[in-house]
Short mmCIF file of C-alpha atoms in Angstrom, two decimals:
data_model
loop_
_atom_site.label_atom_id
_atom_site.label_comp_id
_atom_site.label_asym_id
_atom_site.label_seq_id
_atom_site.Cartn_x
_atom_site.Cartn_y
_atom_site.Cartn_z
CA MET A 1 -5.08 -7.20 15.38
CA ASP A 2 -4.57 -7.64 19.17
CA ALA A 3 -7.96 -8.47 19.09
CA TYR A 4 -8.01 -11.00 16.72
CA HIS A 5 -4.79 -12.50 18.42
CA GLU A 6 -6.81 -12.99 21.53
CA TYR A 7 -9.66 -14.42 20.28
CA ARG A 8 -8.01 -16.90 18.11
CA ASN A 9 -5.92 -17.96 21.27
CA LEU A 10 -9.31 -19.13 22.57
CA PHE A 11 -9.89 -21.84 20.83
CA GLU A 12 -7.46 -25.35 20.17
CA THR A 13 -5.07 -25.20 17.82
CA GLU A 14 -7.46 -28.36 15.73
CA THR A 15 -10.80 -25.83 15.74
CA TRP A 16 -9.16 -23.00 14.79
CA PRO A 17 -9.30 -23.67 11.03
CA ALA A 18 -13.65 -23.61 11.19
CA GLU A 19 -13.73 -21.13 13.28
CA ARG A 20 -11.96 -18.35 11.60
CA GLU A 21 -13.18 -19.72 8.60
CA ARG A 22 -16.88 -18.86 10.59
CA LEU A 23 -15.18 -15.48 11.96
CA PHE A 24 -14.17 -14.13 8.06
CA THR A 25 -17.91 -14.89 6.28
CA SER A 26 -19.08 -13.23 9.07
CA LEU A 27 -17.65 -10.12 8.92
CA PRO A 28 -18.64 -7.19 6.86
CA GLN A 29 -17.92 -7.10 2.83
CA GLN A 30 -16.29 -3.87 3.45
CA THR A 31 -14.07 -5.20 5.74
CA SER A 32 -10.37 -5.61 4.77
CA MET A 33 -9.18 -8.99 4.75
CA ALA A 34 -5.58 -8.77 3.95
CA ALA A 35 -3.78 -8.79 7.62
CA LEU A 36 -6.19 -11.73 8.21
CA TYR A 37 -5.25 -13.45 5.82
CA ALA A 38 -0.80 -12.42 5.88
CA ASP A 39 -1.01 -12.90 9.99
CA GLU A 40 -2.77 -16.50 8.86
CA GLY A 41 -0.58 -17.38 6.04
CA LEU A 42 -2.97 -17.85 3.44
CA PHE A 43 -1.42 -16.06 0.71
CA ASP A 44 -3.01 -17.63 -1.90
CA ARG A 45 -6.14 -14.98 -0.61
CA LEU A 46 -4.01 -12.87 0.17
CA LEU A 47 -2.48 -12.78 -3.15
CA LYS A 48 -5.88 -12.57 -4.73
CA CYS A 49 -7.78 -9.12 -2.34
CA VAL A 50 -4.36 -7.54 -3.69
CA VAL A 51 -4.23 -8.44 -7.30
CA LYS A 52 -7.76 -6.94 -7.19
CA ASN A 53 -7.22 -3.76 -4.80
CA PRO A 54 -7.18 -0.82 -7.01
CA GLY A 55 -3.26 0.71 -6.55
CA ILE A 56 -0.44 -1.37 -5.22
CA TYR A 57 -0.70 0.42 -1.79
CA LEU A 58 -1.83 -3.53 -0.69
CA LEU A 59 0.87 -4.86 -2.82
CA LYS A 60 4.05 -2.78 -1.90
CA LYS A 61 2.75 -3.68 1.81
CA TYR A 62 2.57 -7.62 1.14
CA GLU A 63 5.35 -8.00 -1.46
CA GLY A 64 8.09 -9.69 0.48
CA VAL A 65 5.66 -12.46 1.50
CA LEU A 66 3.75 -12.86 -2.63
CA VAL A 67 6.74 -12.42 -3.96
CA LYS A 68 8.22 -15.51 -2.81
CA GLN A 69 5.40 -17.71 -4.21
CA TYR A 70 4.09 -16.27 -6.82
CA PRO A 71 6.58 -13.87 -8.15
CA GLU A 72 4.59 -13.87 -12.11
CA GLN A 73 1.44 -12.40 -10.09
CA VAL A 74 2.86 -10.59 -8.38
CA LEU A 75 5.16 -8.55 -11.53
CA LYS A 76 2.23 -9.11 -13.77
CA LYS A 77 0.13 -6.35 -10.72
CA TYR A 78 3.08 -4.12 -11.11
CA VAL A 79 2.82 -3.33 -14.72
CA GLU A 80 -1.08 -3.35 -15.23
CA THR A 81 -1.11 -0.49 -12.18
CA HIS A 82 1.54 1.46 -13.93
CA ASN A 83 0.68 0.82 -17.04
CA ALA A 84 -2.33 2.31 -16.26
CA ASP A 85 -1.26 5.35 -14.28
CA ALA A 86 1.05 5.92 -17.71
CA ARG A 87 -2.12 6.25 -19.58
CA ASN A 88 -3.82 8.04 -16.25
CA VAL A 89 -1.05 11.08 -15.40
CA ALA A 90 -3.10 13.67 -14.19
CA ASP A 91 -1.12 15.87 -11.86
CA ARG A 92 2.95 15.43 -10.82
CA THR A 93 2.51 13.53 -7.81
CA ILE A 94 1.05 10.53 -9.91
CA TYR A 95 4.25 11.01 -12.33
CA ARG A 96 6.35 10.54 -9.90
CA GLU A 97 5.50 7.76 -8.50
#
């Protein structure tokens, strides 16, 4: 994130959004974009990233910023994930979670 912030500081406020989009599209497809979306305040994109990601790790990480704007979607993700986990309980670790 430090390098990202350094790069962002090279641009004027007016030109940054266009450069940001160019940067985002040039990143490798497997790049985790959640931290960048959160840092930029792109919460609609962050929500899509969190919902698409399996499990609830990202959801727990970004719940605080997402639940204010998207409470129904956050709840739905929790319910879907926990229901799927309940069907697939194979060991005590998953059961405890």
